[in-house]
PDB file of C-alpha atoms in Angstrom:
ATOM      1  CA  MET Z   1       9.800 -40.192 -32.901  1.00 46.00           C
ATOM      2  CA  ARG Z   2       6.364 -40.600 -31.338  1.00 42.00           C
ATOM      3  CA  TYR Z   3       7.807 -40.801 -27.832  1.00 39.00           C
ATOM      4  CA  HIS Z   4      10.107 -37.870 -28.547  1.00 41.00           C
ATOM      5  CA  ARG Z   5       7.134 -35.713 -29.521  1.00 42.00           C
ATOM      6  CA  LEU Z   6       5.250 -36.862 -26.437  1.00 38.00           C
ATOM      7  CA  GLY Z   7       8.215 -35.853 -24.297  1.00 39.00           C
ATOM      8  CA  LEU Z   8       8.326 -32.412 -25.866  1.00 36.00           C
ATOM      9  CA  PHE Z   9       4.598 -32.024 -25.312  1.00 35.00           C
ATOM     10  CA  VAL Z  10       4.874 -32.976 -21.638  1.00 33.00           C
ATOM     11  CA  ALA Z  11       7.811 -30.610 -21.206  1.00 35.00           C
ATOM     12  CA  ALA Z  12       5.845 -27.778 -22.801  1.00 33.00           C
ATOM     13  CA  ILE Z  13       2.882 -28.430 -20.506  1.00 31.00           C
ATOM     14  CA  ALA Z  14       5.205 -28.392 -17.497  1.00 34.00           C
ATOM     15  CA  MET Z  15       6.661 -25.041 -18.553  1.00 36.00           C
ATOM     16  CA  ILE Z  16       3.185 -23.593 -18.975  1.00 36.00           C
ATOM     17  CA  ALA Z  17       2.151 -24.898 -15.565  1.00 39.00           C
ATOM     18  CA  THR Z  18       5.007 -23.071 -13.857  1.00 57.00           C
ATOM     19  CA  ALA Z  19       3.944 -19.689 -15.269  1.00 77.00           C
ATOM     20  CA  CYS Z  20       1.690 -17.942 -12.743  1.00 89.00           C
ATOM     21  CA  GLN Z  21      -0.775 -15.076 -12.850  1.00 90.00           C
ATOM     22  CA  TYR Z  22      -0.669 -12.400 -10.161  1.00 91.00           C
ATOM     23  CA  THR Z  23      -2.512  -9.201  -9.407  1.00 93.00           C
ATOM     24  CA  VAL Z  24      -1.121  -6.251  -7.449  1.00 92.00           C
ATOM     25  CA  THR Z  25      -4.196  -4.397  -6.208  1.00 94.00           C
ATOM     26  CA  ASN Z  26      -4.340  -0.974  -4.569  1.00 93.00           C
ATOM     27  CA  ASP Z  27      -7.258  -1.949  -2.405  1.00 93.00           C
ATOM     28  CA  GLN Z  28      -8.399  -0.180   0.780  1.00 95.00           C
ATOM     29  CA  LEU Z  29      -7.743   3.546   1.232  1.00 96.00           C
ATOM     30  CA  THR Z  30      -7.984   4.979   4.757  1.00 96.00           C
ATOM     31  CA  VAL Z  31      -7.990   8.681   5.554  1.00 96.00           C
ATOM     32  CA  VAL Z  32      -5.750   9.019   8.599  1.00 95.00           C
ATOM     33  CA  GLN Z  33      -5.857  12.803   8.477  1.00 93.00           C
ATOM     34  CA  ALA Z  34      -8.213  14.646   6.161  1.00 92.00           C
ATOM     35  CA  GLN Z  35      -7.000  17.731   4.356  1.00 84.00           C
ATOM     36  CA  GLU Z  36     -10.382  19.398   3.954  1.00 73.00           C
ATOM     37  CA  ASP Z  37     -11.728  19.229   7.490  1.00 70.00           C
ATOM     38  CA  GLY Z  38     -12.334  22.902   8.236  1.00 61.00           C
ATOM     39  CA  PHE Z  39     -15.634  24.562   9.137  1.00 55.00           C
ATOM     40  CA  LEU Z  40     -16.523  25.318   5.522  1.00 57.00           C
ATOM     41  CA  GLN Z  41     -15.026  22.132   4.047  1.00 64.00           C
ATOM     42  CA  ASN Z  42     -16.757  18.811   3.617  1.00 79.00           C
ATOM     43  CA  GLY Z  43     -14.038  16.170   3.642  1.00 88.00           C
ATOM     44  CA  ASP Z  44     -11.570  14.702   1.156  1.00 91.00           C
ATOM     45  CA  GLU Z  45     -11.929  13.080  -2.262  1.00 93.00           C
ATOM     46  CA  PRO Z  46      -8.725  11.013  -2.562  1.00 94.00           C
ATOM     47  CA  TYR Z  47      -7.842   8.919  -5.592  1.00 94.00           C
ATOM     48  CA  PRO Z  48      -4.740   7.051  -6.828  1.00 95.00           C
ATOM     49  CA  ALA Z  49      -3.338   7.137 -10.359  1.00 95.00           C
ATOM     50  CA  VAL Z  50      -1.522   3.834 -10.920  1.00 96.00           C
ATOM     51  CA  VAL Z  51       1.184   2.794 -13.381  1.00 94.00           C
ATOM     52  CA  ALA Z  52       2.009  -0.944 -13.590  1.00 96.00           C
ATOM     53  CA  TRP Z  53       5.439  -2.119 -14.739  1.00 94.00           C
ATOM     54  CA  ARG Z  54       7.611  -5.199 -15.180  1.00 95.00           C
ATOM     55  CA  SER Z  55      11.249  -5.677 -16.196  1.00 93.00           C
ATOM     56  CA  THR Z  56      13.710  -8.579 -16.213  1.00 92.00           C
ATOM     57  CA  PRO Z  57      17.383  -7.988 -15.334  1.00 87.00           C
ATOM     58  CA  GLY Z  58      19.686  -8.988 -18.164  1.00 87.00           C
ATOM     59  CA  VAL Z  59      16.917  -9.180 -20.777  1.00 91.00           C
ATOM     60  CA  ALA Z  60      16.936  -6.340 -23.295  1.00 93.00           C
ATOM     61  CA  GLY Z  61      13.484  -5.157 -24.312  1.00 95.00           C
ATOM     62  CA  SER Z  62      11.777  -6.858 -21.368  1.00 95.00           C
ATOM     63  CA  THR Z  63      10.470  -3.653 -19.803  1.00 95.00           C
ATOM     64  CA  SER Z  64       6.774  -2.900 -20.199  1.00 96.00           C
ATOM     65  CA  VAL Z  65       4.800  -0.134 -18.506  1.00 95.00           C
ATOM     66  CA  GLN Z  66       1.043   0.493 -18.459  1.00 96.00           C
ATOM     67  CA  TYR Z  67      -0.952   3.379 -17.018  1.00 96.00           C
ATOM     68  CA  LEU Z  68      -4.210   1.941 -15.668  1.00 96.00           C
ATOM     69  CA  GLY Z  69      -6.218   5.149 -15.948  1.00 94.00           C
ATOM     70  CA  ASN Z  70     -10.005   4.840 -15.481  1.00 95.00           C
ATOM     71  CA  LEU Z  71      -9.889   7.672 -12.939  1.00 95.00           C
ATOM     72  CA  GLN Z  72     -13.085   8.479 -11.113  1.00 93.00           C
ATOM     73  CA  GLU Z  73     -14.299  10.149  -7.921  1.00 90.00           C
ATOM     74  CA  PHE Z  74     -15.258   6.976  -6.067  1.00 91.00           C
ATOM     75  CA  ALA Z  75     -15.543   8.593  -2.629  1.00 89.00           C
ATOM     76  CA  SER Z  76     -16.281  12.071  -1.320  1.00 89.00           C
ATOM     77  CA  GLY Z  77     -16.567  13.830   2.007  1.00 90.00           C
ATOM     78  CA  LEU Z  78     -14.108  11.508   3.739  1.00 91.00           C
ATOM     79  CA  ASP Z  79     -13.083  12.444   7.268  1.00 92.00           C
ATOM     80  CA  ASP Z  80     -10.450  11.120   9.671  1.00 93.00           C
ATOM     81  CA  GLY Z  81     -10.755   7.352  10.040  1.00 94.00           C
ATOM     82  CA  ASP Z  82     -12.938   6.730   6.972  1.00 95.00           C
ATOM     83  CA  THR Z  83     -12.017   3.753   4.753  1.00 96.00           C
ATOM     84  CA  VAL Z  84     -13.101   3.118   1.158  1.00 96.00           C
ATOM     85  CA  THR Z  85     -12.350   0.503  -1.498  1.00 97.00           C
ATOM     86  CA  VAL Z  86     -10.530   1.593  -4.659  1.00 96.00           C
ATOM     87  CA  PRO Z  87     -12.333   0.389  -7.828  1.00 96.00           C
ATOM     88  CA  LEU Z  88     -10.494  -2.506  -9.476  1.00 96.00           C
ATOM     89  CA  SER Z  89     -10.544  -0.707 -12.818  1.00 96.00           C
ATOM     90  CA  MET Z  90      -8.210   1.984 -11.501  1.00 94.00           C
ATOM     91  CA  GLY Z  91      -6.330   0.043  -8.823  1.00 95.00           C
ATOM     92  CA  GLU Z  92      -5.651  -3.510 -10.006  1.00 96.00           C
ATOM     93  CA  ALA Z  93      -2.544  -4.376 -12.052  1.00 96.00           C
ATOM     94  CA  PHE Z  94      -2.490  -7.807 -13.724  1.00 96.00           C
ATOM     95  CA  PHE Z  95       0.714  -9.741 -14.421  1.00 95.00           C
ATOM     96  CA  ASP Z  96       0.567 -12.985 -16.389  1.00 94.00           C
ATOM     97  CA  ASP Z  97       3.263 -15.533 -17.304  1.00 93.00           C
ATOM     98  CA  ILE Z  98       5.220 -15.003 -14.092  1.00 93.00           C
ATOM     99  CA  ASP Z  99       8.068 -17.523 -13.801  1.00 92.00           C
ATOM    100  CA  PHE Z 100       9.647 -17.875 -10.367  1.00 92.00           C
ATOM    101  CA  ILE Z 101      13.440 -18.019 -10.288  1.00 89.00           C
ATOM    102  CA  GLY Z 102      15.525 -19.686  -7.577  1.00 89.00           C
ATOM    103  CA  PHE Z 103      19.241 -20.163  -7.003  1.00 85.00           C
ATOM    104  CA  PRO Z 104      19.462 -23.104  -9.495  1.00 89.00           C
ATOM    105  CA  GLU Z 105      18.163 -20.878 -12.308  1.00 89.00           C
ATOM    106  CA  VAL Z 106      20.500 -18.060 -11.263  1.00 85.00           C
ATOM    107  CA  LEU Z 107      23.419 -20.443 -11.645  1.00 84.00           C
ATOM    108  CA  ASN Z 108      22.213 -21.023 -15.220  1.00 85.00           C
ATOM    109  CA  GLY Z 109      22.249 -17.301 -15.981  1.00 82.00           C
ATOM    110  CA  GLN Z 110      18.657 -16.266 -15.203  1.00 86.00           C
ATOM    111  CA  LEU Z 111      17.624 -13.466 -12.852  1.00 88.00           C
ATOM    112  CA  PRO Z 112      14.135 -13.000 -11.392  1.00 89.00           C
ATOM    113  CA  GLU Z 113      11.721 -10.622 -13.039  1.00 92.00           C
ATOM    114  CA  LEU Z 114      10.761  -7.491 -11.125  1.00 90.00           C
ATOM    115  CA  VAL Z 115       7.152  -6.275 -11.194  1.00 93.00           C
ATOM    116  CA  GLY Z 116       5.365  -3.494  -9.409  1.00 92.00           C
ATOM    117  CA  THR Z 117       3.428  -0.278  -9.510  1.00 93.00           C
ATOM    118  CA  LEU Z 118       3.990   3.442  -9.239  1.00 91.00           C
ATOM    119  CA  ILE Z 119       1.162   5.098  -7.321  1.00 92.00           C
ATOM    120  CA  VAL Z 120       0.518   8.829  -7.429  1.00 89.00           C
ATOM    121  CA  MET Z 121      -2.011   9.895  -4.787  1.00 91.00           C
ATOM    122  CA  PHE Z 122      -4.210  12.947  -5.368  1.00 91.00           C
ATOM    123  CA  GLU Z 123      -6.963  14.789  -3.530  1.00 90.00           C
ATOM    124  CA  HIS Z 124      -9.599  15.834  -6.039  1.00 89.00           C
ATOM    125  CA  ASP Z 125     -10.679  19.431  -6.479  1.00 84.00           C
ATOM    126  CA  LEU Z 126     -11.309  20.996  -9.902  1.00 78.00           C
ATOM    127  CA  THR Z 127      -8.726  19.354 -12.174  1.00 81.00           C
ATOM    128  CA  SER Z 128     -10.357  17.212 -14.829  1.00 84.00           C
ATOM    129  CA  PHE Z 129      -9.460  13.530 -14.853  1.00 89.00           C
ATOM    130  CA  SER Z 130      -8.574  13.828 -18.528  1.00 88.00           C
ATOM    131  CA  SER Z 131      -5.916  16.387 -17.586  1.00 84.00           C
ATOM    132  CA  ILE Z 132      -4.475  14.023 -14.968  1.00 86.00           C
ATOM    133  CA  ASP Z 133      -4.525  11.261 -17.597  1.00 90.00           C
ATOM    134  CA  ASN Z 134      -2.377  13.404 -19.889  1.00 85.00           C
ATOM    135  CA  ILE Z 135       0.321  14.009 -17.284  1.00 82.00           C
ATOM    136  CA  MET Z 136       0.260  10.372 -16.151  1.00 87.00           C
ATOM    137  CA  GLU Z 137       0.911   9.248 -19.721  1.00 87.00           C
ATOM    138  CA  ASP Z 138       4.095  11.342 -19.604  1.00 83.00           C
ATOM    139  CA  VAL Z 139       4.958   9.784 -16.243  1.00 83.00           C
ATOM    140  CA  ARG Z 140       4.506   6.330 -17.764  1.00 88.00           C
ATOM    141  CA  ASP Z 141       6.893   7.113 -20.616  1.00 86.00           C
ATOM    142  CA  ALA Z 142       9.535   8.521 -18.269  1.00 82.00           C
ATOM    143  CA  LEU Z 143       9.294   5.522 -15.954  1.00 85.00           C
ATOM    144  CA  GLU Z 144       9.721   3.095 -18.842  1.00 89.00           C
ATOM    145  CA  VAL Z 145      13.004   4.757 -19.817  1.00 85.00           C
ATOM    146  CA  GLU Z 146      14.309   4.678 -16.238  1.00 82.00           C
ATOM    147  CA  LEU Z 147      13.389   1.030 -15.723  1.00 84.00           C
ATOM    148  CA  ALA Z 148      15.006  -0.069 -18.966  1.00 88.00           C
ATOM    149  CA  ASN Z 149      18.187   1.884 -18.245  1.00 84.00           C
ATOM    150  CA  VAL Z 150      18.631   0.582 -14.702  1.00 79.00           C
ATOM    151  CA  ILE Z 151      17.285  -2.971 -14.668  1.00 82.00           C
ATOM    152  CA  GLU Z 152      17.778  -4.426 -18.149  1.00 87.00           C
ATOM    153  CA  PRO Z 153      21.609  -4.030 -18.230  1.00 85.00           C
ATOM    154  CA  LEU Z 154      22.075  -6.216 -15.124  1.00 76.00           C
ATOM    155  CA  THR Z 155      23.606  -9.616 -15.958  1.00 68.00           C
ATOM    156  CA  LEU Z 156      24.930 -12.554 -14.020  1.00 62.00           C
ATOM    157  CA  ALA Z 157      28.430 -11.382 -14.921  1.00 62.00           C
ATOM    158  CA  ASP Z 158      27.794  -8.296 -12.769  1.00 57.00           C
ATOM    159  CA  LEU Z 159      27.421 -10.461  -9.677  1.00 46.00           C
ATOM    160  CA  THR Z 160      30.432 -11.523  -7.652  1.00 40.00           C
ATOM    161  CA  ASP Z 161      28.647 -14.313  -5.793  1.00 46.00           C
ATOM    162  CA  ILE Z 162      25.185 -15.788  -5.385  1.00 45.00           C
ATOM    163  CA  SER Z 163      24.334 -13.812  -2.258  1.00 51.00           C
ATOM    164  CA  ALA Z 164      25.064 -10.592  -4.181  1.00 57.00           C
ATOM    165  CA  VAL Z 165      21.946 -11.179  -6.310  1.00 54.00           C
ATOM    166  CA  SER Z 166      19.825  -9.649  -3.579  1.00 54.00           C
ATOM    167  CA  ASP Z 167      22.128  -6.647  -3.194  1.00 61.00           C
ATOM    168  CA  ASP Z 168      22.194  -5.906  -6.938  1.00 62.00           C
ATOM    169  CA  LEU Z 169      18.440  -6.170  -7.407  1.00 60.00           C
ATOM    170  CA  ALA Z 170      17.784  -4.101  -4.295  1.00 62.00           C
ATOM    171  CA  ALA Z 171      20.191  -1.450  -5.584  1.00 65.00           C
ATOM    172  CA  ALA Z 172      18.442  -1.470  -8.961  1.00 64.00           C
ATOM    173  CA  ALA Z 173      15.052  -0.991  -7.319  1.00 61.00           C
ATOM    174  CA  ALA Z 174      16.341   1.901  -5.220  1.00 64.00           C
ATOM    175  CA  ALA Z 175      17.994   3.469  -8.283  1.00 66.00           C
ATOM    176  CA  VAL Z 176      14.732   3.423 -10.227  1.00 63.00           C
ATOM    177  CA  GLU Z 177      12.902   5.061  -7.320  1.00 63.00           C
ATOM    178  CA  ALA Z 178      15.584   7.724  -6.920  1.00 64.00           C
ATOM    179  CA  ALA Z 179      15.849   8.478 -10.638  1.00 59.00           C
ATOM    180  CA  ALA Z 180      12.154   8.556 -11.463  1.00 57.00           C
ATOM    181  CA  THR Z 181      10.567  10.286  -8.477  1.00 61.00           C
ATOM    182  CA  PRO Z 182      12.078  13.798  -8.764  1.00 60.00           C
ATOM    183  CA  GLY Z 183      11.077  14.068 -12.410  1.00 66.00           C
ATOM    184  CA  ILE Z 184       7.598  12.748 -11.679  1.00 65.00           C
ATOM    185  CA  LEU Z 185       7.037  15.162  -8.815  1.00 65.00           C
ATOM    186  CA  ASP Z 186       8.405  18.153 -10.746  1.00 68.00           C
ATOM    187  CA  SER Z 187       6.273  17.497 -13.813  1.00 67.00           C
ATOM    188  CA  ILE Z 188       3.073  16.973 -11.844  1.00 69.00           C
ATOM    189  CA  LEU Z 189       3.577  19.999  -9.630  1.00 67.00           C
ATOM    190  CA  LEU Z 190       4.407  22.184 -12.639  1.00 61.00           C
ATOM    191  CA  PHE Z 191       1.275  20.992 -14.408  1.00 64.00           C
ATOM    192  CA  LEU Z 192      -1.006  21.467 -11.398  1.00 64.00           C
ATOM    193  CA  GLY Z 193       0.515  24.841 -10.648  1.00 61.00           C
ATOM    194  CA  SER Z 194      -0.822  26.155 -13.942  1.00 56.00           C
ATOM    195  CA  LEU Z 195      -4.434  25.472 -12.982  1.00 60.00           C
ATOM    196  CA  GLY Z 196      -6.946  27.287 -10.782  1.00 60.00           C
ATOM    197  CA  ASN Z 197      -7.845  25.351  -7.605  1.00 67.00           C
ATOM    198  CA  PRO Z 198      -6.046  22.234  -8.861  1.00 73.00           C
ATOM    199  CA  ASP Z 199      -6.147  18.728  -7.443  1.00 76.00           C
ATOM    200  CA  ASP Z 200      -3.589  18.336  -4.663  1.00 83.00           C
ATOM    201  CA  LEU Z 201      -0.612  15.993  -5.011  1.00 83.00           C
ATOM    202  CA  ILE Z 202      -0.407  14.095  -1.718  1.00 88.00           C
ATOM    203  CA  GLY Z 203       2.546  11.858  -2.584  1.00 87.00           C
ATOM    204  CA  THR Z 204       4.024   9.067  -4.687  1.00 86.00           C
ATOM    205  CA  ALA Z 205       5.115   5.529  -3.855  1.00 88.00           C
ATOM    206  CA  PHE Z 206       6.567   2.448  -5.536  1.00 86.00           C
ATOM    207  CA  THR Z 207       5.803  -1.204  -5.033  1.00 89.00           C
ATOM    208  CA  ILE Z 208       8.622  -3.476  -6.225  1.00 87.00           C
ATOM    209  CA  TYR Z 209       8.374  -7.280  -6.073  1.00 90.00           C
ATOM    210  CA  ALA Z 210      10.732  -9.982  -7.324  1.00 88.00           C
ATOM    211  CA  ALA Z 211       9.472 -13.253  -8.808  1.00 91.00           C
ATOM    212  CA  ALA Z 212      11.891 -15.274  -6.690  1.00 88.00           C
ATOM    213  CA  ALA Z 213      11.550 -18.712  -5.138  1.00 88.00           C
ATOM    214  CA  GLY Z 214      13.154 -20.717  -2.344  1.00 88.00           C
ATOM    215  CA  ASN Z 215      16.235 -19.364  -0.593  1.00 85.00           C
ATOM    216  CA  LEU Z 216      16.609 -16.631  -3.204  1.00 83.00           C
ATOM    217  CA  ALA Z 217      13.195 -15.330  -2.141  1.00 86.00           C
ATOM    218  CA  LEU Z 218      14.393 -15.173   1.461  1.00 84.00           C
ATOM    219  CA  PHE Z 219      17.396 -13.086   0.402  1.00 79.00           C
ATOM    220  CA  LEU Z 220      15.340 -10.714  -1.717  1.00 80.00           C
ATOM    221  CA  GLU Z 221      12.484 -10.307   0.771  1.00 82.00           C
ATOM    222  CA  SER Z 222      14.856  -8.742   3.255  1.00 78.00           C
ATOM    223  CA  ALA Z 223      17.025  -6.875   0.752  1.00 75.00           C
ATOM    224  CA  LEU Z 224      14.268  -5.181  -1.226  1.00 75.00           C
ATOM    225  CA  SER Z 225      12.207  -4.199   1.810  1.00 75.00           C
ATOM    226  CA  SER Z 226      15.218  -2.613   3.504  1.00 74.00           C
ATOM    227  CA  ALA Z 227      16.806  -0.972   0.446  1.00 70.00           C
ATOM    228  CA  LEU Z 228      13.883   1.178  -0.638  1.00 73.00           C
ATOM    229  CA  PRO Z 229      13.460   4.686   0.729  1.00 73.00           C
ATOM    230  CA  PRO Z 230      10.701   5.144   3.351  1.00 77.00           C
ATOM    231  CA  GLY Z 231       7.210   5.214   1.938  1.00 81.00           C
ATOM    232  CA  ASN Z 232       7.794   2.462  -0.631  1.00 84.00           C
ATOM    233  CA  VAL Z 233       7.235  -1.282  -0.234  1.00 87.00           C
ATOM    234  CA  GLY Z 234       9.037  -4.234  -1.777  1.00 85.00           C
ATOM    235  CA  GLY Z 235       9.984  -7.850  -1.404  1.00 86.00           C
ATOM    236  CA  THR Z 236       8.966 -11.003  -3.226  1.00 88.00           C
ATOM    237  CA  LEU Z 237       5.649 -11.657  -4.936  1.00 86.00           C
ATOM    238  CA  ASN Z 238       4.730 -14.689  -2.885  1.00 76.00           C
ATOM    239  CA  ALA Z 239       6.480 -13.818   0.404  1.00 61.00           C
ATOM    240  CA  GLY Z 240       8.066 -17.260   0.224  1.00 48.00           C
ATOM    241  CA  ASN Z 241       4.837 -19.247   0.495  1.00 50.00           C
ATOM    242  CA  GLY Z 242       3.154 -18.907  -2.885  1.00 50.00           C
ATOM    243  CA  ASP Z 243       0.002 -17.308  -1.472  1.00 61.00           C
ATOM    244  CA  GLY Z 244       0.590 -13.629  -2.027  1.00 68.00           C
ATOM    245  CA  ARG Z 245       0.849 -10.866   0.560  1.00 84.00           C
ATOM    246  CA  THR Z 246      -0.551  -7.559   1.831  1.00 90.00           C
ATOM    247  CA  ASP Z 247       1.453  -4.362   2.364  1.00 91.00           C
ATOM    248  CA  THR Z 248       0.487  -0.893   3.580  1.00 94.00           C
ATOM    249  CA  ILE Z 249       1.735   2.373   2.072  1.00 94.00           C
ATOM    250  CA  ARG Z 250       1.395   5.765   3.753  1.00 95.00           C
ATOM    251  CA  PHE Z 251       0.978   8.899   1.637  1.00 94.00           C
ATOM    252  CA  SER Z 252       1.596  12.146   3.493  1.00 92.00           C
ATOM    253  CA  GLY Z 253       1.624  15.652   2.065  1.00 88.00           C
ATOM    254  CA  ASP Z 254      -0.235  18.921   1.626  1.00 82.00           C
ATOM    255  CA  GLY Z 255      -2.021  18.519   4.943  1.00 89.00           C
ATOM    256  CA  ALA Z 256      -3.336  15.003   4.308  1.00 92.00           C
ATOM    257  CA  ILE Z 257      -2.297  11.517   5.447  1.00 94.00           C
ATOM    258  CA  TYR Z 258      -3.696   8.464   3.666  1.00 96.00           C
ATOM    259  CA  ASP Z 259      -2.927   4.769   4.182  1.00 96.00           C
ATOM    260  CA  MET Z 260      -3.523   2.300   1.351  1.00 95.00           C
ATOM    261  CA  THR Z 261      -3.297  -1.470   1.481  1.00 95.00           C
ATOM    262  CA  VAL Z 262      -1.711  -3.241  -1.480  1.00 94.00           C
ATOM    263  CA  VAL Z 263      -2.873  -6.839  -1.913  1.00 93.00           C
ATOM    264  CA  ILE Z 264      -0.911  -9.345  -4.017  1.00 91.00           C
ATOM    265  CA  ASP Z 265      -2.954 -12.349  -5.164  1.00 89.00           C
ATOM    266  CA  ASN Z 266      -1.894 -15.549  -6.888  1.00 86.00           C
ATOM    267  CA  LEU Z 267      -4.750 -16.258  -9.309  1.00 83.00           C
ATOM    268  CA  ASP Z 268      -3.651 -19.886  -9.727  1.00 77.00           C
ATOM    269  CA  THR Z 269      -4.323 -20.911  -6.112  1.00 68.00           C
TER     270      THR Z 269
END
C-alpha cells in the first residue's frame, strides 16, 4: 500500500510538471501611418482593448473568456515611425495549466486546447474609457458564446484520420473569426456613432494558438496560420520548440496603420 501511494504521488507530480504557464502579450505598438498628422493635429493616441480566451475541443464547459480592461492613454502625439510599449496591465493575457497534446494523446481521444486573444484597436479622442469598457464587456459575452458553439462540440469522432486534426481545428478557428467579427464591428461602430467626436475604431484581430506538441504541432502550425483570414495570426503556442514565439499584427482603418507585436512566453523556462 505504501509503494502504491508513493506511485500515485509521483504520477501526480509528473502530471503537474507537464502543465505549463504561458503569457500572450500585446507588446510593441508601431505607428506606420498616423491618422492625426495634419497641420492642426498633434499625432495619434492608439490603444488596444484585449479579450483573452481559451477553449478545448470536445470538452463541454471548457470555454472561458476574460476582458483585460485597465484602459489608459499610455502614449500621445505619435507620428509615423514612432514605437511604444503597451502596459502589461492592458496587454498581457495569462494562461496557466496548459497541457500540450501530441498524436499519442489524440489517439486516446484528447484534442489540444486553443488559446488566444481578440484585440480591438482604437485611436483615442473624447470617448471615455469606461464607455469602451462597457461595450467590450458585451464583446466578451458574444465571443464566449461563439467559441463555445464552434469549438466545444468538436470530438475525435468528427475526424476521419489523424492528419485531419489540423484541418478541423483550423476550420474551427476560422469559423470563430468569421462569426464573431461582424457582430463585434457592428456593435462598436453603432456605439461610437452615437457619440460626439468618438474614439476611432482602427480594426480588430484574433490570435489563435494550439497547445500542440511534436508532429501534431507541425501540422497545426501550418494549418492555423494559413486558414485564418488576413490580419489575424495563429499557430502553436511553442512554435514546436517550447520557447514561445513572436508575431506581428497589422491594424489598418480610418486613415491609420498600426503594427503590434504579440509575444508568447513560456514562464516555466
